[in-house]
XYZ file of C-alpha atoms in Angstrom:
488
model
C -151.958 90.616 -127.961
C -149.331 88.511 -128.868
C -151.012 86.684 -131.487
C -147.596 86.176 -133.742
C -146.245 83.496 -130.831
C -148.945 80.696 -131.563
C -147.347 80.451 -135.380
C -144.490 78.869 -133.598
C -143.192 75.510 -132.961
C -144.369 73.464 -131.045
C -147.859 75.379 -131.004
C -149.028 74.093 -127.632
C -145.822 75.339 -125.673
C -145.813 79.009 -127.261
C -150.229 79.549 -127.211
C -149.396 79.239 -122.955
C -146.552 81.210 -123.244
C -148.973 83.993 -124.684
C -151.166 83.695 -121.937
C -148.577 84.348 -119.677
C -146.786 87.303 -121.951
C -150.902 88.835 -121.542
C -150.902 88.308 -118.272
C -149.026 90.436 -115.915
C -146.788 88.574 -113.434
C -144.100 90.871 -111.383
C -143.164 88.703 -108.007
C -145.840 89.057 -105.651
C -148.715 89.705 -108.546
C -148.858 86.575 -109.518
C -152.874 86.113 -108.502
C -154.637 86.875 -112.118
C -152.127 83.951 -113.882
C -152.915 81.540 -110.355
C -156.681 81.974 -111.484
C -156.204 81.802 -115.109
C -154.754 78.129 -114.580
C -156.974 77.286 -112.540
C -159.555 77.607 -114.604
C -157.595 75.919 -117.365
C -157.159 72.951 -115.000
C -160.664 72.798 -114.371
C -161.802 72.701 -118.178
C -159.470 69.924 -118.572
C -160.029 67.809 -115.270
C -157.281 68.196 -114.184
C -157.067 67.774 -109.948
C -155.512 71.141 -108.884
C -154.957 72.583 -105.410
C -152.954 75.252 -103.710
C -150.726 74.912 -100.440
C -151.060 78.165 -97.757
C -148.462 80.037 -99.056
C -150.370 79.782 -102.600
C -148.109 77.849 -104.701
C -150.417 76.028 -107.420
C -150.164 72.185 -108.055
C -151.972 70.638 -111.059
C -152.055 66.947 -111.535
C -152.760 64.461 -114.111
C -152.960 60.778 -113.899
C -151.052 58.256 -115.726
C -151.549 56.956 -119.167
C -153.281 53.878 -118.997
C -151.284 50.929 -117.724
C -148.094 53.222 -116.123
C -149.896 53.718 -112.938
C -146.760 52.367 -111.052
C -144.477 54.581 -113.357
C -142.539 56.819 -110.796
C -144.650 59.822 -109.987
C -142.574 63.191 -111.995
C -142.770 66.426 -110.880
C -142.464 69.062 -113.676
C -141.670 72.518 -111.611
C -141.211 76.343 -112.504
C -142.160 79.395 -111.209
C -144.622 81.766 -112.399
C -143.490 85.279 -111.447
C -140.987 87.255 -113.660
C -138.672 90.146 -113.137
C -139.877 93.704 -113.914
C -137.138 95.472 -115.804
C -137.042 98.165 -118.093
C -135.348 100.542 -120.238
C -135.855 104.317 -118.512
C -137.541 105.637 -121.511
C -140.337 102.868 -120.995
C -143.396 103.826 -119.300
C -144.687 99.889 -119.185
C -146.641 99.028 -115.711
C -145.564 95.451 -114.898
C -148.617 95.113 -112.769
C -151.174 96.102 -115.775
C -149.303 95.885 -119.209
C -148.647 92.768 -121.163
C -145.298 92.061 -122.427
C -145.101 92.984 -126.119
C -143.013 90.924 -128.021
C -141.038 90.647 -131.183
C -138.880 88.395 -133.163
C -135.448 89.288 -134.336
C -132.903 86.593 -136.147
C -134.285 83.661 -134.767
C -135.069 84.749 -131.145
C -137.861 86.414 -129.286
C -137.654 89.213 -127.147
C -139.506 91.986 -125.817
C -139.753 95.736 -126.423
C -137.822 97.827 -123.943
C -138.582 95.361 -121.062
C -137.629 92.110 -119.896
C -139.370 88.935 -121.716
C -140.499 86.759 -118.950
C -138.890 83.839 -120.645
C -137.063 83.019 -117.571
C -139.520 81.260 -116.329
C -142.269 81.697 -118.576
C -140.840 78.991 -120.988
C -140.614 76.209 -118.286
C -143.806 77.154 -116.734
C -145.535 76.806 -120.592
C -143.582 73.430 -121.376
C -145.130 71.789 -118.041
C -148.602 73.238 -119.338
C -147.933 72.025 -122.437
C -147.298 68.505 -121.192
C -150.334 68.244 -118.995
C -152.310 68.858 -121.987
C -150.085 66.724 -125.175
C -152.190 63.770 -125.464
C -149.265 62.556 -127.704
C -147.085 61.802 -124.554
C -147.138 58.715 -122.928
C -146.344 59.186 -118.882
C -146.528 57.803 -115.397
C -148.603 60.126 -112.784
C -147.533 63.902 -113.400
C -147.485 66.612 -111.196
C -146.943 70.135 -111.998
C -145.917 72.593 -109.401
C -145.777 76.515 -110.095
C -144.285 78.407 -107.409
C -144.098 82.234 -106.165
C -141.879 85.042 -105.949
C -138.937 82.980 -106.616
C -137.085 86.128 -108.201
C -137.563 88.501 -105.462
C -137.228 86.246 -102.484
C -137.314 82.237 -102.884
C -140.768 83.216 -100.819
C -142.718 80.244 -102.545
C -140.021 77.479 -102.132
C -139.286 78.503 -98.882
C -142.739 78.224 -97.600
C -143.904 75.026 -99.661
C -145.819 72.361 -97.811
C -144.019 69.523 -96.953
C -145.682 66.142 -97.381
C -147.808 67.587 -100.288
C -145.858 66.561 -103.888
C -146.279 62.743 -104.326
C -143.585 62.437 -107.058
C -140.430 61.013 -107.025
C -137.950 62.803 -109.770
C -138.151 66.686 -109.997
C -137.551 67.984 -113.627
C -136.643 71.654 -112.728
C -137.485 73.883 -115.802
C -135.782 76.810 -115.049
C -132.246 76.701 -116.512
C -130.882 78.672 -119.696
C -128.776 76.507 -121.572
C -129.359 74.382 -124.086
C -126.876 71.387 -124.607
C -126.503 71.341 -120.462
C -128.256 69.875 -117.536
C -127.765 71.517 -113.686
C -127.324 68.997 -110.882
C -126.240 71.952 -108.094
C -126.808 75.610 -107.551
C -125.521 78.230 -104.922
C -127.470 79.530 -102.035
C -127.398 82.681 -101.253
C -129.224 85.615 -98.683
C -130.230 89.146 -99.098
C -128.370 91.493 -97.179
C -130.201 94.627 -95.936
C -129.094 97.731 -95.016
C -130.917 100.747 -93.102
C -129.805 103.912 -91.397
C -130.730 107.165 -90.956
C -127.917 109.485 -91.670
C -127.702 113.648 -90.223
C -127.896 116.065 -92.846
C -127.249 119.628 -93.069
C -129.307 122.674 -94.581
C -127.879 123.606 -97.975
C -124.474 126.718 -97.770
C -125.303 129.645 -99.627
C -122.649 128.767 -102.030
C -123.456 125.119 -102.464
C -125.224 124.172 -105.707
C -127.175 120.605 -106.433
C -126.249 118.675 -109.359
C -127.606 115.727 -110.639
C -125.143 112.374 -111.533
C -126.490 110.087 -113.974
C -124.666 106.889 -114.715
C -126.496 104.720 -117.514
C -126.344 102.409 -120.545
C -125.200 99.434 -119.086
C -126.444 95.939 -120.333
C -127.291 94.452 -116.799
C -127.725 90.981 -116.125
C -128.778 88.152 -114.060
C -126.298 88.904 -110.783
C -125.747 85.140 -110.508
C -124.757 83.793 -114.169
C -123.695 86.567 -114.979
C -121.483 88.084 -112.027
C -118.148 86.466 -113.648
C -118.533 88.525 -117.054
C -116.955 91.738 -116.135
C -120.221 93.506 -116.590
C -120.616 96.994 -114.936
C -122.621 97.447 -111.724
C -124.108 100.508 -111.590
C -123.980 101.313 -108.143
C -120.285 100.297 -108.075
C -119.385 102.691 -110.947
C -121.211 105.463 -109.326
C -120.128 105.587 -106.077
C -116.634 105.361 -107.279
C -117.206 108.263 -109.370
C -118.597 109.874 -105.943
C -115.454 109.211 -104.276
C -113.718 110.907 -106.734
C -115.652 114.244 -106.431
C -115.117 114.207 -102.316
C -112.542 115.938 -103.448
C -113.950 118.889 -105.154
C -116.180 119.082 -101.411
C -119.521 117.300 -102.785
C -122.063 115.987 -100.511
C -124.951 113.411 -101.444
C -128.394 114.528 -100.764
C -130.019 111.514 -102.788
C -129.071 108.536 -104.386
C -131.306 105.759 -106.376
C -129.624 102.712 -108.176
C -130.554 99.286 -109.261
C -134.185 97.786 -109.134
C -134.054 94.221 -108.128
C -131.470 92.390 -105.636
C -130.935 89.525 -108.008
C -130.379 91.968 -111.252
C -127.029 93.514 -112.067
C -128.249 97.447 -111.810
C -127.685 99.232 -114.999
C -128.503 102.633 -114.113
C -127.785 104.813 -111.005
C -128.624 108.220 -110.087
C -127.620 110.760 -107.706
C -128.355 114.458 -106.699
C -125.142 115.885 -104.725
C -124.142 119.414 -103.791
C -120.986 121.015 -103.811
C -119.182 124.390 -103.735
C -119.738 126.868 -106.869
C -116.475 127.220 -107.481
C -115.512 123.793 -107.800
C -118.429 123.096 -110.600
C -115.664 123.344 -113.318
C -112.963 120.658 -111.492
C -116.589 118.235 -110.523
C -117.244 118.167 -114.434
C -113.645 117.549 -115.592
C -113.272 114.501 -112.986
C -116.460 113.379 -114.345
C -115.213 113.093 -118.192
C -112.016 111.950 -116.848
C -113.864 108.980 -115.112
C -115.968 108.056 -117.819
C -113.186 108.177 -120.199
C -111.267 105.984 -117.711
C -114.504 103.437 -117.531
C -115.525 103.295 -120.893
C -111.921 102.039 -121.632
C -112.019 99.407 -118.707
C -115.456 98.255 -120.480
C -114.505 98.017 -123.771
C -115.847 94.800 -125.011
C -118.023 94.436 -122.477
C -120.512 97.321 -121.575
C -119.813 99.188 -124.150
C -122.510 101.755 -123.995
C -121.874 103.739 -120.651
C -122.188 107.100 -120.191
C -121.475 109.495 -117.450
C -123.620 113.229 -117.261
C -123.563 116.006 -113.907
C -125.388 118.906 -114.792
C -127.429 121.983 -112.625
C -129.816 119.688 -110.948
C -133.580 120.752 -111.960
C -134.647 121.159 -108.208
C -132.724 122.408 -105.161
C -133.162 120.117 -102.082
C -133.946 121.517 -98.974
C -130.571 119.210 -97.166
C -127.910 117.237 -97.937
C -126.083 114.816 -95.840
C -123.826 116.284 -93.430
C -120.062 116.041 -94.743
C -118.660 113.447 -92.567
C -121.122 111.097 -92.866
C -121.509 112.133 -96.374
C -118.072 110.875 -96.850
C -118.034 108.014 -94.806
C -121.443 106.549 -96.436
C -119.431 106.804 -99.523
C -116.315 105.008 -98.195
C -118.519 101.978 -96.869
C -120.132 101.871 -100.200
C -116.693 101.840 -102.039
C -115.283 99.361 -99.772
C -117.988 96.780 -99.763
C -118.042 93.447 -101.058
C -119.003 93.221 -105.305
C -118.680 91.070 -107.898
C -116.817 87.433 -107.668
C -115.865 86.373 -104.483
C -113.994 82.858 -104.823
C -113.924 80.330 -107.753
C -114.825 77.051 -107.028
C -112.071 74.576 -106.638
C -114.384 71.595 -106.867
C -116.145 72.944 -109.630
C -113.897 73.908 -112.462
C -114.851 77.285 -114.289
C -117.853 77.935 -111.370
C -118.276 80.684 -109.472
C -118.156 80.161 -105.830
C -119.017 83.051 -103.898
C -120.069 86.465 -105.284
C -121.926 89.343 -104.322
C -124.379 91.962 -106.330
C -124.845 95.540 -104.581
C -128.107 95.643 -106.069
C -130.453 98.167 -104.565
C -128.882 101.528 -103.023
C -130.735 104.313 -101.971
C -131.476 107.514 -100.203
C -133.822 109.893 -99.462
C -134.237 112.452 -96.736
C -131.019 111.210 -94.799
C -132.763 107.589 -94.944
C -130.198 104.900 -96.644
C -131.142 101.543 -97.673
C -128.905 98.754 -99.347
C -130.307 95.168 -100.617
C -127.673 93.049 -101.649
C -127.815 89.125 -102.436
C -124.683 87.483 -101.567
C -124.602 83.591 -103.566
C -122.278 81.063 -102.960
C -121.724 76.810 -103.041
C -121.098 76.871 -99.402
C -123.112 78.387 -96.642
C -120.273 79.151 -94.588
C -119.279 81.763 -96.675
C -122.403 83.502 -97.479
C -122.774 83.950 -93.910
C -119.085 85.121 -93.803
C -120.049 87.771 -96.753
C -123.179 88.693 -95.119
C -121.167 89.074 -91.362
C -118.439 91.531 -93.461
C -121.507 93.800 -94.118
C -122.665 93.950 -90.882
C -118.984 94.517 -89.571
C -118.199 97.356 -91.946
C -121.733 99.421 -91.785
C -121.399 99.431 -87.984
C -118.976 101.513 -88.178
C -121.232 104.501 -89.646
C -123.782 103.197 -87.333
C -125.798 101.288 -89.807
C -128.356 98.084 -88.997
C -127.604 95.390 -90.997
C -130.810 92.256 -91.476
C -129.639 88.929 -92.992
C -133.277 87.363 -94.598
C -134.211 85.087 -97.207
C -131.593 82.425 -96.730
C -131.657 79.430 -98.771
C -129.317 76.443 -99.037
C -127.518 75.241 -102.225
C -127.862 72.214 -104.178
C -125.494 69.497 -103.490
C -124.442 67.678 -106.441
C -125.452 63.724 -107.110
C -123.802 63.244 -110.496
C -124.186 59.072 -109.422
C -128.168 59.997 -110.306
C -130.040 57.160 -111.809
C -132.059 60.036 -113.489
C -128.994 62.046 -114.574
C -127.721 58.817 -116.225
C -131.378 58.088 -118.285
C -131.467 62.166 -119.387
C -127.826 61.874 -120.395
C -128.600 58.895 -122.335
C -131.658 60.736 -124.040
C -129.490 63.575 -125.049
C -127.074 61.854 -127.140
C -129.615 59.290 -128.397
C -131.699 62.559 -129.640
C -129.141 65.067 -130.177
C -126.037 63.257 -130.957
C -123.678 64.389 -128.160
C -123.215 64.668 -124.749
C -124.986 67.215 -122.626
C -122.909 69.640 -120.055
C -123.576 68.689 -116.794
C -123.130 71.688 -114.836
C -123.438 73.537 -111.500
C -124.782 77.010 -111.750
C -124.237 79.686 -109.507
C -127.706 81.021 -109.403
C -130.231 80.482 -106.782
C -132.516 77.711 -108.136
C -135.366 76.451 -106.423
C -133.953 73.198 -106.160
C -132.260 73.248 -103.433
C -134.899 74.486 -101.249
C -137.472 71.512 -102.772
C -134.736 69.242 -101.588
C -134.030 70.001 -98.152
C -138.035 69.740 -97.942
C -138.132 66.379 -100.078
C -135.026 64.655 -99.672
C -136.257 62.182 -101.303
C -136.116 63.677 -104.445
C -133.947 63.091 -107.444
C -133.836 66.203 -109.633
C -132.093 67.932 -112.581
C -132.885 71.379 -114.330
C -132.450 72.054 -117.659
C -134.203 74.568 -120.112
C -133.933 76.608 -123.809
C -131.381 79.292 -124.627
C -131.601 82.581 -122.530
C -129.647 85.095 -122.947
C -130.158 88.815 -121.409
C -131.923 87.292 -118.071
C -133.366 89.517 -115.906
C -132.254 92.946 -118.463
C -134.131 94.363 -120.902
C -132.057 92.240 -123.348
C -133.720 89.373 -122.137
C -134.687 87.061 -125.505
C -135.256 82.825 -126.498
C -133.810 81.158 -129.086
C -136.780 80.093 -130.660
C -135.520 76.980 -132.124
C -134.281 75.798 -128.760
C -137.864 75.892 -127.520
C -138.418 73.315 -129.637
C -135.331 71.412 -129.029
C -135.636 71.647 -125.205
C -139.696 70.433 -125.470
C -139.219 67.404 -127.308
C -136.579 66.166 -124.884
C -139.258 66.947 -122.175
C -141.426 64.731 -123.743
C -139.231 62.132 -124.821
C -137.373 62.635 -120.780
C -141.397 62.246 -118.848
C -142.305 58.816 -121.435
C -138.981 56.827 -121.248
C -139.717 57.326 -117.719
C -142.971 56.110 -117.565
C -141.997 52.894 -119.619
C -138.369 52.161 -118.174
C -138.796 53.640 -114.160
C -135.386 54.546 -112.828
């Protein structure tokens, strides 16, 4: 499948690109690609080895006479998020991604694409195997479930990489190079909630909120994109006055994706059917307009729900789930000070649920400093105490601190506007890159990240500017030889 991508430029990037677009890759399924390269290393013998946690490292000596070239480490991860649209019936864990090209960029049909990271992990693939480049000793190190929990940085063996400067190849810009990212947590939430038997003149409707674009909740938290969960529970709030209680409630997918659909079953009086419907058009009308230009596509439906549950929650804490929900912590936070035009702080409500009186709540709080994602994440716990909830702080990782005195900044920099004629961006990125993680285990390391043109990360709109691919691979190249022949 997939056979279109290896008519692209350059051929050896996009033919491992295909492999991984035929290879199904959600976070924690990651074993069939592991084995796949592998067995690619071993045809080409290349040393390979894995640390406990199973992130892959595959090396390859230096070219002939760069032996004491400083040691690079090329680095991406290999899972990819699993989103897509709710008339797909694609199985991440079996399907392969089917792609198409539109205008210039690739993308894939009614799912996400994978390019975040399959086009890093492909360029360091490539580069092992380009015969063309000439380089001091390479390593390449693929880690694992980066988008659903940082699990694979978190857990990497120290004292295993040998190299000295990390190339990151997970960034979606082309024209910029990252020297800093934000930490962040996930911030769970559990309780079990009392519910109540069903009034014989209660009725259960269903609440569908949908047609948002989504989005990466980190680069794309300042763009005024909807959440789902946000816009539904404030449309829930609304209808507490027409006497509705929530019997179930499902939004958003991932923790680290902006949810663009939410559902909920609720019950209410019969006779207030008529005054739930007309608050519902109102609110949508009222949405759609704050929106405009934005999410343009969202669209609001309650209707006779097509099964009658047995219980709802009880009213109080029906209404006081709701108010917690309303009143937590979404969206942009702080702007950086330091950091012109960069997010400091945000959280993404990205997983809500409930079923059978059980809630649940994942959120991933981000931010430059780790004071104040552990302020965000304490605010949780503070406000669902107070309906009794148990709130778990996990997955903590620490930002990136900016070096922008880097030797290997300065020699990249250098390459851009040599190659490209300009000056690249150098940026800080409020997204949880893997970076800072590697460093805190290397310190040692000097790193940037930069990458191709993404847009749509972690939605269904998720496509590559093709001819960035191209752009962003031959400054790989050109980056790993001027390397080898003038160390920094």
């Amino acid at each position: 499948m997939n056979a279109h991508l290896e008519s692209l430029s350059p051929a050896i990037l996009w033919r491992h690109f295909r492999t991984l677009c035929n290879t199904p890759r959600p976070s924690g399924h990651e074993a069939a690609l592991l084995a796949k390269l592998e067995q690619w290393a071993e045809e080409r013998g290349l040393d390979h080895d894995r640390d406990a946690y199973g992130n892959l490292r595959i090396c390859k000596p230096a070219s002939p006479g760069f032996e004491q070239a400083p040691g690079v480490i090329l680095q991406g991860h290999l899972d990819m998020v699993a989103q897509a649209n709710a008339n797909s019936s694609h199985d991440f864990t079996q399907d392969p991604i089917d792609t198409e090209i539109r205008d210039g960029w690739l993308k894939a049909r009614h799912t996400t694409l994978g390019a975040d990271n399959g086009i890093g992990v492909a360029a360091a693939l490539a580069a092992l195997e380009d015969e063309g480049i000439v380089h001091g000793p390479l390593e390449a190190l693929f880690t694992l479930e980066e988008e659903s929990s940082m699990g694979g940085a978190l857990n990497l063996a120290e004292g295993w990489l040998e190299g000295k400067l990390l190339l990151n190849l997970d960034s979606e810009d082309r024209g910029q190079v990252y020297i800093g990212c934000a930490g962040g947590a996930d911030v769970n939430v559990e309780a079990q909630l009392p519910q109540e038997p069903l009034a014989e003149d209660e009725v259960a409707m269903t609440l569908a909120l949908t047609g948002l674009r989504g989005g990466h909740s980190g680069i794309d938290i300042h763009k005024g994109l909807g959440n789902a969960n946000r816009l539904l529970v404030r449309v829930l709030r609304a209808l507490d006055a027409c006497g509705a209680r929530l019997a179930s409630y499902h939004g958003g997918t991932l923790r680290n994706a902006l949810p663009r659909e939410a559902f909920a079953t609720i019950v209410l009086p019969r006779d207030e059917i008529d005054a739930a419907r007309s608050r519902v058009a109102a609110l949508e009308a009222d949405i759609q307009a704050e929106l405009s230009g934005i999410d343009d596509a969202l669209s609001l439906s309650l209707k006779i729900a097509d099964e009658t549950p047995e219980n709802a929650l009880a009213r109080q804490a029906s209404r006081l789930l709701i108010a917690a929900l309303h009143a937590a912590p979404c969206g942009v936070e702080r702007m950086s000070v330091e950091v012109p035009d960069v997010v400091e702080t945000s959280n993404n409500l990205g997983v809500v649920q409930l079923a059978d009186g059980r809630f649940h709540l994942c959120a991933l709080v981000r931010s430059l400093r780790d004071s104040a994602t552990a302020d965000i994440a304490e605010r949780f716990r503070a406000l669902f105490e107070l309906i009794g909830a148990h709130t778990r702080v996990e997955n903590g990782y620490p930002g990136w601190t900016p070096q922008p005195d880097s030797a290997l900044l300065q020699r990249f920099c250098e390459l851009h506007r040599t190659r490209l004629g300009c000056e690249p961006e150098v940026k800080v990125i409020h997204a949880g890159l893997e970076c800072g993680i590697l460093g805190g285990k290397y310190p040692h390391l000097e790193m940037i990240s930069f990458g191709p043109l993404i847009r749509g990360a972690h939605s269904p709109d998720e496509r590559v500017e093709i001819a960035s691919v191209a752009e962003f691979y031959g400054l790989l190249k050109a980056l790993i030889t001027d390397l080898a022949r003038s160390p920094v």
